[in-house]
């Protein structure tokens, strides 16, 4: 079917089977510094550069179609799986929803230990984008995990026993941790999320051995009346206006933190503003440092060495937390140590990672908020319709981003970055007419429900943006960071697809949200392998070698922001997650994961008063849709409320206003919703159930 008879690159880089046996690698700073050549997977992005490139080439463009299943592990979880598994000394470590960690024999999938941090599930509502976790860090015999409730926990790598735990956030605020910790210079680094709900973001470094705090980098300044933590914050405050600290300002760094051990610099990708609307956040002006930026920090102190702000004065939820990677590129005849990023805002950036100099920035998707990045100032040239206030303005990309957390990879052999993009991302932005910060809900300051009835920006005020006008919802781009354009492209029918892995076997692996795992030739994009796993793949695949065999592993599990808002490309309802591991000569009989059947619907009477249903619809959009889906249509990972058993509607008030299901993650909204409010939501859901039955 998909055959290639030659290895185009012909590079025999550390052919796994040529080694008599594999040495036991240490897991210290020296091992991390050399991880690029390692046949294990020692840190989130494979090695410090986080290019997700493996030198293994036993599986390559001539034999990848011979991959079969080596083993699988059912995760006993039914929400999003986003983790990058780590592999060390024959053990594979990964995480699942609610921040639990499991360790398996990497040869067989046999479970060695399982650790559950026992998160109080009633805080699940704080997670904007599902109670996911993107993985662990490993260092000197310890495994580190960030728990969704804000703890950083160190475990014994052999036993999974807890060694120490520190609370990294003010747990009375809506902070979460979903990102993987990173190791830098004997410290373990962790950020947080929460900018949608109202938070002030930061990254903290702890002593990896003891858990003692070493330093904290605040992304945005706090209330000047409380004094600034350091001169970086005093400087940042000159770019803020109004009373930004009341909601928090935002900037939460929930994903990318990488380290250059030679430069002794930590690079942090920072998040969007909180609230989203700059009108509401900062009196409509100011760059609002260090939002939406790439910030280089001195590893000893956490103080800023340089910064580059990708989206000054963010108005659109344009985080720059997306994967950062280091590479050495020859630009204008000169070797440059670069850092690369494709943040949500649609531009691909290449910067000198020592000086912070902008080397290039070009659109990788259709961008209508800007017509380019000025070479003189390094700032975006905004279109006149980009900013919104009292009218609805349609902008590309939208809050989902032209690229989100799904990791990109880079092959030094092809010189290409394999970038999972969301080409169709767009949003109708309008400021909430009467915004007031309220704990316990999203506080974006932007209308998230139906904005069609609000004043619309006149068509003639729209101007053209920049970049390819591409109707495909999602696409894998093989992006040339020198030419700053795609060398090849694979279009997908759905916007959200998995992260990528590049290997010296001239291969790129990627999963899709409709449940496939694919391999392409890294140089020309020819499809070489395609298997149906049944359940969405959002996580990036990894590869490792043991006993002369190269394995490819990936977590498949549907969830995350897209699932919560209500899109279900794989079609399966609440499917169980699974860790799949493939090897040449493995079992070719791949049985896709099946979801649960939708329950039979029976008729339930409801109040069809249009005023009640409108009220219920409005409250649902504001309070419920971010987990149970737009218009009460579940995206397939959480309960579809239209299908509830009739008896469940009888205890609706208990569930919504008394916390009857808080152990499942459903918050108690009694403080915020009246009995009548809750009843209107129920009537709205029942009307949606009736509409479904009428289909
Ligand atoms: Ca955000």
XYZ file of C-alpha atoms and ligand atoms in Angstrom:
696
model
C 0.000 0.000 0.000
C 2.357 2.724 1.187
C 5.780 1.567 0.168
C 9.055 3.351 -0.214
C 12.092 1.384 -1.130
C 14.785 3.824 -0.197
C 15.644 5.926 2.755
C 15.799 9.297 1.075
C 18.168 10.794 3.578
C 20.229 7.630 3.978
C 21.450 8.730 7.361
C 22.471 6.026 9.761
C 22.310 8.048 12.940
C 22.790 5.747 15.904
C 21.006 2.780 14.405
C 19.378 1.233 17.430
C 19.947 -2.395 16.480
C 23.640 -1.814 15.882
C 24.277 -1.427 19.578
C 25.081 -4.659 21.458
C 23.022 -3.507 24.410
C 21.693 -0.248 25.704
C 23.616 1.492 28.423
C 21.672 2.577 31.470
C 21.404 6.295 31.140
C 21.576 8.532 34.127
C 18.841 11.081 34.556
C 20.912 13.998 35.727
C 21.804 17.352 34.183
C 24.517 15.807 31.990
C 22.044 13.238 30.647
C 19.527 15.964 29.889
C 22.200 18.009 28.121
C 22.952 14.981 25.888
C 19.376 13.762 25.497
C 19.214 14.730 21.816
C 21.321 11.651 20.957
C 19.557 9.407 23.463
C 17.320 6.463 22.560
C 15.066 7.251 25.531
C 12.607 10.144 25.944
C 13.877 12.056 28.968
C 11.942 15.310 28.996
C 8.721 16.785 27.628
C 10.099 17.817 24.221
C 12.640 14.910 24.105
C 15.638 17.074 25.065
C 16.401 20.637 26.160
C 15.898 21.970 22.633
C 12.374 20.473 22.667
C 12.453 19.730 18.948
C 10.782 16.334 19.465
C 13.282 14.836 17.046
C 14.647 11.349 17.693
C 17.808 10.028 16.027
C 16.295 6.515 15.989
C 15.833 5.237 12.426
C 15.116 1.511 12.704
C 11.525 2.459 11.860
C 11.863 4.471 8.681
C 10.228 5.522 5.443
C 10.757 2.080 3.888
C 9.227 -0.069 6.668
C 6.858 2.079 8.723
C 3.841 0.280 7.242
C 5.046 -2.870 9.035
C 4.304 -1.316 12.427
C 1.881 -3.297 14.559
C 0.747 -3.159 18.150
C 3.409 -4.122 20.709
C 1.076 -3.545 23.659
C -1.716 -1.254 24.842
C -2.683 0.074 28.249
C -6.229 1.202 29.046
C -6.022 4.309 31.187
C -9.324 3.895 33.046
C -10.080 7.529 32.172
C -12.686 9.100 29.903
C -11.479 12.660 29.441
C -8.701 14.280 27.472
C -5.246 12.703 27.258
C -2.590 15.239 26.340
C 0.567 13.859 27.946
C 3.930 13.219 26.371
C 5.099 9.950 27.965
C 8.685 9.896 29.234
C 10.862 6.799 28.946
C 13.844 5.992 31.124
C 15.575 2.743 32.093
C 12.891 0.521 30.573
C 9.991 2.347 32.223
C 7.400 4.582 30.552
C 5.784 7.314 32.679
C 2.639 9.183 31.696
C -0.286 11.100 33.185
C -4.029 11.113 32.756
C -6.970 13.386 33.741
C -6.998 14.730 37.320
C -3.170 14.614 37.273
C -2.673 10.948 38.131
C 0.605 9.314 37.069
C 1.279 5.763 35.943
C 4.508 3.863 35.338
C 4.599 0.851 32.993
C 7.199 -1.595 31.787
C 8.080 0.001 28.436
C 8.598 -3.445 26.841
C 5.263 -4.977 27.833
C 2.924 -2.271 29.152
C 2.671 -4.065 32.498
C 1.770 -1.606 35.248
C 4.513 -0.978 37.819
C 2.778 1.684 39.900
C -0.036 4.204 39.816
C -0.205 7.473 41.746
C -3.374 9.496 42.339
C -2.856 12.934 43.930
C -6.462 12.768 45.216
C -7.501 16.104 43.787
C -10.755 17.472 45.235
C -12.789 17.141 42.041
C -15.099 20.002 42.994
C -12.362 22.368 41.704
C -12.559 20.930 38.182
C -14.489 23.968 36.950
C -11.304 26.038 37.319
C -9.813 24.166 34.354
C -10.829 26.200 31.305
C -9.893 23.443 28.944
C -10.498 20.150 30.733
C -8.764 18.525 33.711
C -5.949 17.407 31.458
C -2.261 16.961 32.188
C 0.585 17.090 29.687
C 3.108 14.957 31.535
C 5.872 14.592 34.090
C 9.509 15.547 34.480
C 12.169 13.056 35.558
C 15.399 13.896 37.387
C 17.789 12.043 39.685
C 15.413 9.296 40.715
C 12.321 11.483 41.031
C 9.212 11.994 38.951
C 7.568 15.440 39.133
C 3.936 16.175 38.347
C 1.897 19.362 38.544
C -1.580 18.633 39.939
C -4.655 20.412 38.600
C -5.234 21.923 42.080
C -1.901 23.768 41.964
C 0.425 21.373 43.783
C 3.852 20.356 42.499
C 4.567 16.819 43.662
C 7.805 14.784 43.654
C 7.501 10.994 43.514
C 10.030 8.193 43.906
C 10.604 7.019 40.313
C 10.857 3.369 41.401
C 7.815 3.140 43.652
C 5.575 6.106 42.878
C 5.603 7.086 46.566
C 5.224 10.784 47.319
C 8.500 12.384 48.464
C 7.448 16.014 48.762
C 4.628 18.292 47.698
C 4.383 22.071 47.550
C 1.317 24.209 46.914
C 2.391 26.559 44.115
C -0.732 28.748 43.921
C -3.263 30.615 46.027
C -5.885 27.852 46.013
C -8.681 30.336 46.760
C -8.121 31.693 43.222
C -8.955 29.863 39.960
C -5.428 28.610 39.241
C -4.789 25.218 37.668
C -1.747 23.284 36.481
C -1.971 21.257 33.278
C 1.586 21.653 31.955
C 4.583 19.383 32.391
C 7.270 20.513 34.853
C 10.735 21.125 33.364
C 14.189 20.688 34.823
C 16.800 23.448 34.600
C 20.074 23.603 36.531
C 18.884 21.416 39.410
C 15.570 23.212 39.687
C 12.087 22.086 38.738
C 9.987 24.744 37.007
C 6.222 24.968 36.839
C 3.688 27.532 35.581
C -0.086 27.671 35.848
C -3.333 28.478 34.034
C -6.426 30.522 34.862
C -6.453 33.675 32.750
C -9.953 32.961 31.437
C -11.337 32.987 34.971
C -9.228 35.784 36.477
C -5.608 35.226 37.504
C -2.122 36.713 37.664
C 0.287 34.326 35.982
C 3.774 33.269 37.014
C 6.414 30.568 36.798
C 8.108 29.245 39.930
C 11.421 27.402 40.262
C 11.894 24.939 43.132
C 14.950 23.029 44.277
C 14.472 19.643 42.620
C 15.794 17.776 45.648
C 13.909 19.513 48.444
C 11.054 21.485 46.914
C 12.339 24.754 48.419
C 11.347 27.772 46.325
C 14.278 29.249 44.396
C 12.563 32.098 42.528
C 9.297 33.233 40.979
C 8.866 35.099 37.688
C 5.632 37.092 37.739
C 4.357 37.589 34.188
C 2.376 40.756 34.960
C 2.613 43.348 37.738
C 0.343 43.306 40.760
C -1.237 46.262 42.534
C 1.430 48.996 42.752
C 0.142 49.864 46.226
C 1.508 46.524 47.436
C 4.977 47.285 46.054
C 6.649 45.563 43.110
C 8.406 42.240 43.595
C 11.387 43.333 41.491
C 12.469 45.962 38.931
C 11.088 43.795 36.075
C 7.601 44.278 37.513
C 8.169 47.987 38.073
C 9.131 48.274 34.390
C 6.193 46.135 33.245
C 3.770 48.308 35.220
C 4.618 51.303 32.995
C 2.751 49.474 30.200
C -0.475 48.972 32.179
C -3.391 51.336 32.930
C -6.532 51.325 35.002
C -6.962 48.781 37.802
C -5.633 45.713 35.999
C -4.849 43.841 39.210
C -8.510 43.503 40.206
C -9.185 40.636 37.757
C -5.531 39.579 37.760
C -4.074 40.759 34.453
C -3.424 37.217 33.220
C -0.359 35.982 31.365
C -0.575 32.513 32.884
C 2.225 30.327 31.478
C 0.524 26.986 31.255
C 2.695 25.147 28.772
C 6.054 26.080 27.340
C 9.138 26.521 29.529
C 12.456 25.492 27.965
C 16.118 25.783 28.939
C 19.398 26.464 27.169
C 22.104 25.103 29.523
C 24.914 26.891 27.622
C 23.281 30.298 27.777
C 21.879 29.494 31.239
C 18.610 31.012 30.082
C 15.098 29.720 30.716
C 12.563 30.654 28.027
C 8.940 31.064 29.022
C 5.961 31.449 26.705
C 3.365 33.653 28.417
C -0.416 33.703 28.233
C -3.210 36.054 27.271
C -4.722 38.949 29.168
C -7.237 38.516 31.967
C -9.854 39.644 31.073
C -9.400 39.250 27.309
C -10.721 42.721 26.480
C -8.014 45.385 26.830
C -10.744 48.008 27.206
C -11.758 46.321 30.420
C -8.299 45.198 31.505
C -6.114 48.229 30.950
C -8.343 51.191 30.073
C -7.971 50.321 26.372
C -4.258 51.122 26.119
C -0.757 49.886 26.791
C 1.298 46.889 25.688
C 0.631 45.119 28.994
C 3.982 43.394 29.518
C 4.752 40.526 29.739
C 1.503 39.174 28.238
C 1.699 37.073 25.054
C 5.497 37.137 25.032
C 8.587 34.986 24.785
C 10.616 35.910 27.883
C 14.200 34.808 28.563
C 15.059 34.484 32.264
C 18.395 34.017 34.025
C 18.246 30.518 35.485
C 19.889 31.623 38.745
C 17.498 34.444 39.557
C 14.398 34.279 37.384
C 15.047 37.888 36.336
C 14.342 38.963 32.748
C 17.274 38.810 30.322
C 15.206 39.813 27.268
C 11.627 39.638 26.045
C 9.772 39.736 22.768
C 6.062 40.442 22.853
C 4.240 38.666 20.019
C 0.898 40.408 20.662
C 1.227 43.821 22.347
C -1.930 44.812 24.212
C -3.581 41.436 23.651
C -7.323 41.719 22.967
C -7.986 38.256 21.516
C -6.761 35.527 23.903
C -3.594 35.294 21.797
C -1.413 33.338 24.171
C 2.243 32.801 23.360
C 2.488 29.702 25.552
C 2.698 27.456 22.493
C 5.731 25.186 22.172
C 9.116 26.884 22.094
C 12.011 25.117 20.402
C 15.709 25.756 19.975
C 17.669 25.159 16.788
C 20.830 26.260 15.037
C 20.039 27.848 11.670
C 22.286 29.474 9.087
C 20.644 32.804 8.284
C 22.285 35.220 5.828
C 25.418 33.077 5.948
C 25.697 33.277 9.699
C 24.989 30.488 12.183
C 22.356 31.669 14.615
C 21.188 30.070 17.835
C 17.458 30.530 17.414
C 14.265 30.007 19.312
C 11.099 29.346 17.298
C 7.417 29.586 18.096
C 4.048 29.495 16.346
C 1.784 31.182 18.916
C -1.991 31.417 18.619
C -1.840 34.730 16.734
C -0.983 33.098 13.385
C 2.621 34.267 12.883
C 5.654 31.980 12.980
C 8.559 33.651 14.810
C 12.294 33.021 14.631
C 14.374 34.923 17.194
C 18.023 34.910 18.219
C 17.737 33.173 21.563
C 20.807 34.838 23.075
C 19.875 38.440 22.253
C 16.137 38.246 21.608
C 16.570 39.860 18.172
C 13.629 39.171 15.856
C 14.976 37.383 12.774
C 11.702 36.696 10.983
C 7.940 36.533 11.466
C 5.551 35.424 8.744
C 1.945 34.166 8.790
C 1.407 30.408 8.816
C -2.386 30.794 8.629
C -4.900 33.360 7.449
C -4.484 36.334 9.785
C -6.934 39.238 9.681
C -5.927 41.092 12.862
C -2.639 42.244 11.316
C -1.128 42.726 7.874
C 2.343 41.677 8.974
C 5.109 42.244 11.503
C 7.129 45.410 10.972
C 10.798 44.629 10.283
C 11.728 48.016 11.785
C 9.884 47.854 15.070
C 9.178 44.126 15.431
C 5.575 45.051 16.158
C 2.435 43.785 14.403
C 0.752 46.124 11.941
C -2.852 45.851 13.151
C -5.790 46.077 10.790
C -8.422 48.718 11.595
C -11.021 46.064 12.331
C -8.837 44.054 14.716
C -9.861 45.761 17.942
C -13.442 45.632 19.105
C -15.436 47.486 21.668
C -19.166 47.997 21.351
C -19.613 46.191 18.030
C -18.961 42.641 16.927
C -15.750 42.254 14.941
C -14.849 39.016 13.172
C -11.166 38.218 13.458
C -8.904 35.379 12.358
C -7.524 33.538 14.180
C -9.859 33.298 17.178
C -9.248 32.253 20.794
C -8.591 28.655 19.742
C -5.555 29.966 17.888
C -4.089 29.086 14.524
C -1.946 26.712 16.581
C -2.644 25.656 20.126
C -0.735 23.474 22.644
C -0.367 20.486 20.298
C 3.417 20.270 20.027
C 5.324 20.896 16.825
C 8.557 19.076 15.994
C 11.654 19.920 13.948
C 13.966 17.690 11.957
C 17.524 18.977 11.533
C 17.787 16.539 8.595
C 15.020 18.131 6.530
C 15.260 21.559 8.151
C 11.470 21.576 8.486
C 9.138 22.272 11.402
C 6.100 19.958 11.536
C 3.364 22.255 12.759
C -0.214 21.169 13.581
C -2.378 24.163 12.622
C -5.986 25.247 12.977
C -6.356 27.155 9.722
C -10.058 27.800 10.167
C -9.809 29.542 13.550
C -11.962 32.693 13.767
C -14.186 34.437 16.316
C -16.769 37.185 16.599
C -15.321 39.416 19.309
C -17.399 41.936 21.245
C -16.946 43.408 24.701
C -19.430 42.253 27.308
C -21.860 45.177 27.616
C -21.977 45.022 31.407
C -18.861 43.284 32.590
C -18.360 42.724 36.273
C -15.741 40.381 37.706
C -17.389 37.484 39.502
C -15.541 34.583 41.075
C -16.636 31.134 39.977
C -17.018 31.776 36.255
C -15.138 32.748 33.153
C -14.281 36.456 33.256
C -13.145 37.201 29.723
C -15.096 40.457 29.309
C -16.069 39.118 25.886
C -19.486 37.764 24.898
C -19.013 34.002 24.598
C -22.631 33.145 23.774
C -24.687 34.380 20.874
C -23.493 37.810 19.739
C -25.625 37.977 16.588
C -28.121 40.410 18.115
C -25.417 42.923 19.111
C -24.275 45.778 16.830
C -22.040 44.459 14.043
C -19.030 46.178 12.539
C -20.000 47.472 9.075
C -18.668 45.266 6.281
C -16.866 48.182 4.582
C -14.629 48.632 7.635
C -13.060 45.214 7.174
C -9.679 45.174 5.482
C -7.634 42.295 4.199
C -5.223 40.537 6.467
C -2.257 38.464 5.465
C -1.364 34.828 4.874
C -2.867 31.992 2.893
C -6.650 32.172 2.607
C -7.191 28.534 3.325
C -10.635 27.046 3.867
C -9.324 23.814 5.381
C -10.170 23.617 9.103
C -6.916 21.956 10.117
C -3.609 21.257 8.419
C -0.222 19.765 9.145
C 2.377 22.136 7.742
C 5.962 21.196 6.968
C 7.181 24.714 7.617
C 10.524 25.912 6.313
C 11.847 28.331 8.967
C 14.361 29.829 6.520
C 12.008 30.388 3.589
C 9.165 31.030 6.067
C 6.613 29.095 4.069
C 5.284 25.536 4.020
C 7.246 23.009 1.932
C 4.273 20.641 2.007
C 0.870 20.522 3.674
C -1.684 17.877 4.680
C -5.291 19.133 4.990
C -7.648 17.678 7.583
C -11.435 17.913 7.880
C -11.238 18.884 11.581
C -9.435 21.809 13.125
C -7.897 20.172 16.179
C -5.333 17.423 15.605
C -2.463 15.939 17.546
C 1.101 16.988 18.190
C 3.933 15.706 16.004
C 7.088 13.596 16.269
C 9.976 13.739 13.778
C 12.596 10.984 13.430
C 15.839 10.268 11.598
C 13.918 7.553 9.742
C 12.615 10.384 7.520
C 9.288 10.160 9.312
C 6.737 12.467 10.876
C 4.038 10.933 13.083
C 0.766 12.658 13.932
C -2.611 11.611 15.329
C -5.913 13.223 14.383
C -9.074 14.135 16.254
C -11.028 11.654 14.163
C -8.977 8.879 15.715
C -6.237 8.069 13.232
C -2.490 7.759 13.718
C -0.470 8.563 10.619
C 3.121 8.620 9.427
C 4.364 10.803 6.582
C 7.689 11.023 4.809
C 9.401 13.948 6.500
C 10.917 15.291 3.302
C 7.938 15.296 0.925
C 4.823 14.535 2.985
C 3.912 11.273 1.282
C 1.483 9.343 3.473
C 3.148 6.071 4.495
C 0.995 4.684 7.315
C -2.564 5.269 8.546
C -4.315 3.278 11.284
C -7.714 3.850 12.924
C -7.479 3.880 16.735
C -11.144 4.794 17.194
C -10.532 7.549 19.713
C -9.163 11.036 19.132
C -5.424 11.557 19.324
C -4.451 14.978 20.628
C -1.203 14.042 22.376
C 2.103 13.902 20.507
C 3.642 10.492 19.739
C 7.076 9.594 21.126
C 9.663 6.972 20.204
C 12.259 4.999 22.162
C 14.412 1.906 21.767
C 14.923 -1.092 24.069
C 16.717 -4.392 23.418
C 17.428 -3.356 19.847
C 13.799 -2.581 19.030
C 12.366 0.846 18.263
C 8.904 1.571 19.670
C 6.394 4.342 18.880
C 3.912 5.301 21.625
C 0.967 7.669 21.794
C -1.885 8.423 24.164
C -5.341 8.487 22.594
C -8.143 10.069 24.623
C -10.798 12.598 23.693
C -11.256 15.770 25.696
C -9.731 19.220 26.049
C -11.206 22.590 25.131
C -12.750 21.497 21.835
C -14.522 18.558 23.415
C -15.887 20.718 26.223
C -17.311 23.262 23.792
C -18.986 20.579 21.780
C -17.374 19.081 18.672
C -16.831 15.336 18.402
C -15.086 14.329 15.165
C -14.437 10.699 16.146
C -18.143 10.314 16.940
C -17.593 8.170 20.025
C -19.318 9.126 23.302
C -17.110 8.985 26.392
C -14.536 6.523 24.994
C -11.876 5.179 27.355
C -8.358 6.483 26.884
C -5.548 4.175 25.831
C -1.774 4.235 25.560
C -0.833 2.554 22.272
C 2.671 1.257 21.590
C 3.780 0.028 18.176
C 6.786 -1.943 16.964
C 7.879 -3.455 13.648
C 6.396 -6.943 13.502
C 3.721 -6.163 16.126
C 0.074 -7.189 15.846
C -1.416 -5.742 12.660
C -4.975 -6.455 13.802
C -5.748 -3.024 15.264
C -9.139 -2.925 16.970
C -10.393 0.669 17.345
C -11.602 1.836 20.771
C -15.398 2.040 21.030
C -17.248 4.672 23.015
C -20.341 4.218 25.148
C -23.788 4.040 23.568
C -25.974 7.125 23.882
C -28.882 6.312 26.225
C -32.395 5.871 24.803
C -34.407 9.062 25.062
C -37.777 9.174 26.791
C -40.094 12.154 26.890
C -39.776 14.561 29.838
C -42.306 17.401 30.214
C -40.927 20.936 30.356
C -42.002 24.577 30.510
C -41.821 25.931 26.953
C -42.366 29.596 27.898
C -39.978 31.398 25.492
C -38.876 33.878 28.180
C -37.885 31.047 30.504
C -36.044 29.208 27.733
C -34.194 32.382 26.687
C -33.119 32.988 30.265
C -32.003 29.378 30.586
C -30.112 29.592 27.304
C -28.315 32.781 28.370
C -27.263 31.410 31.756
C -26.259 28.111 30.159
C -23.977 29.955 27.695
C -22.325 31.834 30.535
C -22.096 29.153 33.216
C -22.421 25.700 31.676
C -21.400 25.678 27.992
C -17.658 25.678 28.693
C -17.997 22.094 29.943
C -21.311 20.744 28.659
C -21.085 22.198 25.161
C -22.732 24.958 23.203
C -26.531 24.671 23.241
C -26.213 21.725 25.634
C -24.687 19.473 22.984
C -21.777 17.627 24.581
C -18.547 17.249 22.678
C -18.363 13.626 23.691
C -16.069 13.635 26.722
C -18.441 14.984 29.396
C -22.055 14.048 30.102
C -24.458 15.160 27.389
C -27.166 16.715 29.579
C -29.875 16.088 26.988
C -29.450 12.359 27.544
C -29.700 12.346 31.346
C -31.925 9.770 33.001
C -35.297 11.417 33.839
C -34.637 10.983 37.571
C -31.531 13.148 37.208
C -33.689 16.136 36.252
C -35.644 15.597 39.497
C -32.506 16.344 41.526
C -31.363 19.174 39.227
C -31.484 21.775 42.025
C -29.349 19.530 44.266
C -26.787 19.057 41.516
C -26.576 22.712 40.473
C -27.111 24.511 43.785
C -25.996 22.039 46.455
C -23.018 20.258 44.934
C -24.560 16.770 44.725
C -22.149 15.843 41.897
C -19.110 17.797 43.112
C -17.215 14.512 43.425
C -17.551 14.157 39.657
C -16.274 17.677 39.008
C -19.613 19.516 38.796
C -19.237 22.696 40.880
C -21.782 23.867 43.429
C -23.263 27.034 41.873
C -25.592 27.768 44.780
C -23.706 30.963 45.560
C -24.244 32.337 42.059
C -27.576 30.983 40.813
C -31.058 31.323 42.278
C -33.523 28.436 42.322
C -35.339 30.125 39.469
C -32.075 30.537 37.486
C -31.328 26.835 37.874
C -34.838 25.893 36.881
C -34.614 27.962 33.692
C -31.394 26.111 32.788
C -33.203 22.819 33.332
C -36.116 23.875 31.113
C -33.645 24.941 28.423
C -31.852 21.559 28.554
C -35.184 19.739 28.376
C -36.182 21.820 25.360
C -32.952 20.727 23.709
C -33.759 17.116 24.600
C -37.179 17.499 23.014
C -35.586 19.001 19.887
C -33.254 16.027 19.673
C -36.175 13.596 19.969
C -38.054 15.466 17.243
C -35.175 14.974 14.770
Ca -6.431 31.629 27.179
